[in-house]
PDB file of C-alpha atoms in Angstrom:
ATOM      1  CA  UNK M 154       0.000   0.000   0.000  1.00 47.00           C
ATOM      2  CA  UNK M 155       1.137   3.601  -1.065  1.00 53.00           C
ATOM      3  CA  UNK M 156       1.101   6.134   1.507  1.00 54.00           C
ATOM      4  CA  UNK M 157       0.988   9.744   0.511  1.00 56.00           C
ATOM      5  CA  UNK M 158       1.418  12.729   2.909  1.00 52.00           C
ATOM      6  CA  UNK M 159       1.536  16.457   1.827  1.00 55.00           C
ATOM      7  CA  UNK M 160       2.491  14.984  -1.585  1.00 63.00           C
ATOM      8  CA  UNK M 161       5.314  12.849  -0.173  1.00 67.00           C
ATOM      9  CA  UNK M 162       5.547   8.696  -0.466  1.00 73.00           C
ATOM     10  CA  UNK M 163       5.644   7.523   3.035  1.00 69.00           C
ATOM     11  CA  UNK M 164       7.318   3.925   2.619  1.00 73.00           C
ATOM     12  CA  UNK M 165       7.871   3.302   6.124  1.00 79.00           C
ATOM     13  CA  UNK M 166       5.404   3.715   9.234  1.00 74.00           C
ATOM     14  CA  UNK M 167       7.896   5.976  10.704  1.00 78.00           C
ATOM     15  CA  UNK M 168       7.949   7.861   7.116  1.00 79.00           C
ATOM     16  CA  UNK M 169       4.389   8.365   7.829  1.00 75.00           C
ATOM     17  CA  UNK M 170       4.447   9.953  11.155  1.00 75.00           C
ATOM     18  CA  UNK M 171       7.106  12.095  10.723  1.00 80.00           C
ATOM     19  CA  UNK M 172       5.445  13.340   7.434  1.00 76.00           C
ATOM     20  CA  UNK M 173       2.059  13.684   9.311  1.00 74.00           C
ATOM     21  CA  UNK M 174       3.392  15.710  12.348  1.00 77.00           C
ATOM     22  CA  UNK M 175       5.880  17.709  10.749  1.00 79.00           C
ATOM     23  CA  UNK M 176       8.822  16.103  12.906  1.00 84.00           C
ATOM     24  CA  UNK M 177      11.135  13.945  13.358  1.00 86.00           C
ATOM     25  CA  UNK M 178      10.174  10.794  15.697  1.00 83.00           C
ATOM     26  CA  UNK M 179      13.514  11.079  17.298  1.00 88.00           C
ATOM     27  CA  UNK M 180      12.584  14.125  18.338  1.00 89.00           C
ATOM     28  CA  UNK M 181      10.269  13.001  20.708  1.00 86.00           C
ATOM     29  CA  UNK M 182      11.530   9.685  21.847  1.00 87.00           C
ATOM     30  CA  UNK M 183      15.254   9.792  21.705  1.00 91.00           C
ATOM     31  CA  UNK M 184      18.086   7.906  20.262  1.00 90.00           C
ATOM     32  CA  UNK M 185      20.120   5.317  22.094  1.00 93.00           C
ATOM     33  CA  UNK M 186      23.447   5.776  23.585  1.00 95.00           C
ATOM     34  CA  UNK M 187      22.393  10.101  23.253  1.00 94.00           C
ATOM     35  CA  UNK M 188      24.367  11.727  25.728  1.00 95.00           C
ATOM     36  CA  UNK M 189      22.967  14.081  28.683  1.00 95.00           C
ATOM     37  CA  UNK M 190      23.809  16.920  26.784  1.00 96.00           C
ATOM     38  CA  UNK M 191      22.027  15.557  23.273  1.00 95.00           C
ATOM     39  CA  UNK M 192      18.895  14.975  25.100  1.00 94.00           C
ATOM     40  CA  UNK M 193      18.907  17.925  26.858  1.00 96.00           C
ATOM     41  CA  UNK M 194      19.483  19.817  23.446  1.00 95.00           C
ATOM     42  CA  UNK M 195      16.313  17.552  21.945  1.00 93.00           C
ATOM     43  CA  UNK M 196      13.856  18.097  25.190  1.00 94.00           C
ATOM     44  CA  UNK M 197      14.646  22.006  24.972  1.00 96.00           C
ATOM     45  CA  UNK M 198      13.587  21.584  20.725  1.00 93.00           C
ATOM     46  CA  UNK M 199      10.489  19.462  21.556  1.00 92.00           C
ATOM     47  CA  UNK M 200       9.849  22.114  24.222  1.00 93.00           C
ATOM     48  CA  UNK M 201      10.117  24.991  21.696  1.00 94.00           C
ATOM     49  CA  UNK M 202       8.254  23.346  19.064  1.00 91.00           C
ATOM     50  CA  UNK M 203       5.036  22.663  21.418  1.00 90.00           C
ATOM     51  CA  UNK M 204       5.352  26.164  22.612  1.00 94.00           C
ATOM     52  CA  UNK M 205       4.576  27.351  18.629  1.00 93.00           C
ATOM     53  CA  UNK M 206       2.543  24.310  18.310  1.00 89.00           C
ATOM     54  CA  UNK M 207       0.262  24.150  21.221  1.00 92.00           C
ATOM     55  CA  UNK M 208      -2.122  22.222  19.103  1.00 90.00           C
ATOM     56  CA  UNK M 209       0.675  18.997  18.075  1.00 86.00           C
ATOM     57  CA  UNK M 210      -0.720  16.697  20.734  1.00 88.00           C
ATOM     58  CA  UNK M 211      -4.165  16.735  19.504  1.00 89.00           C
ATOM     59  CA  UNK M 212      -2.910  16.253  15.917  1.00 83.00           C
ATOM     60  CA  UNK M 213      -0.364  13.144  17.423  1.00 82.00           C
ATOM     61  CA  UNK M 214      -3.307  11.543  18.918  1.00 85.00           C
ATOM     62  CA  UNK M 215      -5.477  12.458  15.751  1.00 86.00           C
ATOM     63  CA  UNK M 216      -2.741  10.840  13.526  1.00 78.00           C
ATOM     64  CA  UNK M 217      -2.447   7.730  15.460  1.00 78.00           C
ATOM     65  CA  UNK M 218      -6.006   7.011  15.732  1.00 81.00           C
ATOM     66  CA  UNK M 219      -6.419   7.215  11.763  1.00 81.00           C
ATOM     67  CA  UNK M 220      -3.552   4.988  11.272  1.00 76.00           C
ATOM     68  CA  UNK M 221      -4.996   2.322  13.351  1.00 77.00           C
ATOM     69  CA  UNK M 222      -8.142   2.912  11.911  1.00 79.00           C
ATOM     70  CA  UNK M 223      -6.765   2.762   8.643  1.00 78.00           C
ATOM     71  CA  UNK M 224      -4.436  -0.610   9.054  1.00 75.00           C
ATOM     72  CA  UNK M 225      -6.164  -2.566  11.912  1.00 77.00           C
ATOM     73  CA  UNK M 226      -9.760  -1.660  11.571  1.00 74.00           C
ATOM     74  CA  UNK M 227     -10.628  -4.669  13.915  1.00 77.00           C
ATOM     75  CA  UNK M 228      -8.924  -3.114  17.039  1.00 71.00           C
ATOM     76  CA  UNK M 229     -11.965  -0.385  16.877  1.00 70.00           C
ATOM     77  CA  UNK M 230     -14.353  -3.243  16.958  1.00 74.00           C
ATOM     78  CA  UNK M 231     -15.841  -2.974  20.286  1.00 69.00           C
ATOM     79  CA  UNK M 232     -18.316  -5.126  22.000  1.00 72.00           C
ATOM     80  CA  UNK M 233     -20.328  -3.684  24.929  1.00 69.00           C
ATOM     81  CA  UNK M 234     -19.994  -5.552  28.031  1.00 74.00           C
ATOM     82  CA  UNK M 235     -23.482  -6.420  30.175  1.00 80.00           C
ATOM     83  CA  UNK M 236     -23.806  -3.892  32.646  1.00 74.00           C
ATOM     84  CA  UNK M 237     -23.561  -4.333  36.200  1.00 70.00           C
ATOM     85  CA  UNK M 238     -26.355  -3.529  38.822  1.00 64.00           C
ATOM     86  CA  UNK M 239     -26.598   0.071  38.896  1.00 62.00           C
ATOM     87  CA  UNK M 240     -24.019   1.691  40.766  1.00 61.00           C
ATOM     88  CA  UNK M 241     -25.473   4.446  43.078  1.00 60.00           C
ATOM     89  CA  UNK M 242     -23.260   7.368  43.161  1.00 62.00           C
ATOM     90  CA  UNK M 243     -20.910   8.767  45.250  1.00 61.00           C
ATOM     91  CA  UNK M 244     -23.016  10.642  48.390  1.00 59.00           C
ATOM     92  CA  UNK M 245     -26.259   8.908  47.713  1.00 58.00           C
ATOM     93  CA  UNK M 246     -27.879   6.429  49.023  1.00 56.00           C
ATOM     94  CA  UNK M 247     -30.529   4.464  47.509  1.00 53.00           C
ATOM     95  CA  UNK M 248     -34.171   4.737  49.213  1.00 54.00           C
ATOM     96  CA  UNK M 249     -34.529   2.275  51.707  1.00 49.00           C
TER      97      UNK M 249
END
């Protein structure tokens, strides 16, 4: 399947969500062996970049629940449960 973002070919999932957000997943979750100082350098960019994007979180969670959506339909598929007796709420008390 051919992914296209903003008229770029996404090839790779990570493709795809860097395309989508604007950013680089390292960004937000680091590289191994990065040094004190790189990840200080990359929380103080993330930082910066919410502070001008105070609206990125909503679009993360926006992205990710399209993509699963998209490529695993079935983990949407939700059955309701029977429900319980009736709970009575907190500083009530049910007639008596």
């Amino acid at each position: 399947m051919r992914i296209i973002v903003a008229g770029h070919t996404a090839v790779t999932a990570d493709e795809f969500v860097e395309l989508a957000l604007g950013t680089p997943l390292d960004l937000w979750l680091g590289v191994e062996g990065e040094s004190e100082m790189e990840r200080a350098a990359r929380e103080d960019a993330a930082r910066d970049i919410l502070a001008e994007n105070p609206e990125l979180p909503d679009r993360a969670s926006t992205v990710a629940a399209e993509t699963v959506e998209a490529l695993a339909p079935d983990l949407f598929n939700v059955v309701s449960l029977p429900r319980a007796a009736r709970r009575v709420r907190a500083g009530k008390r049910a007639a008596a």
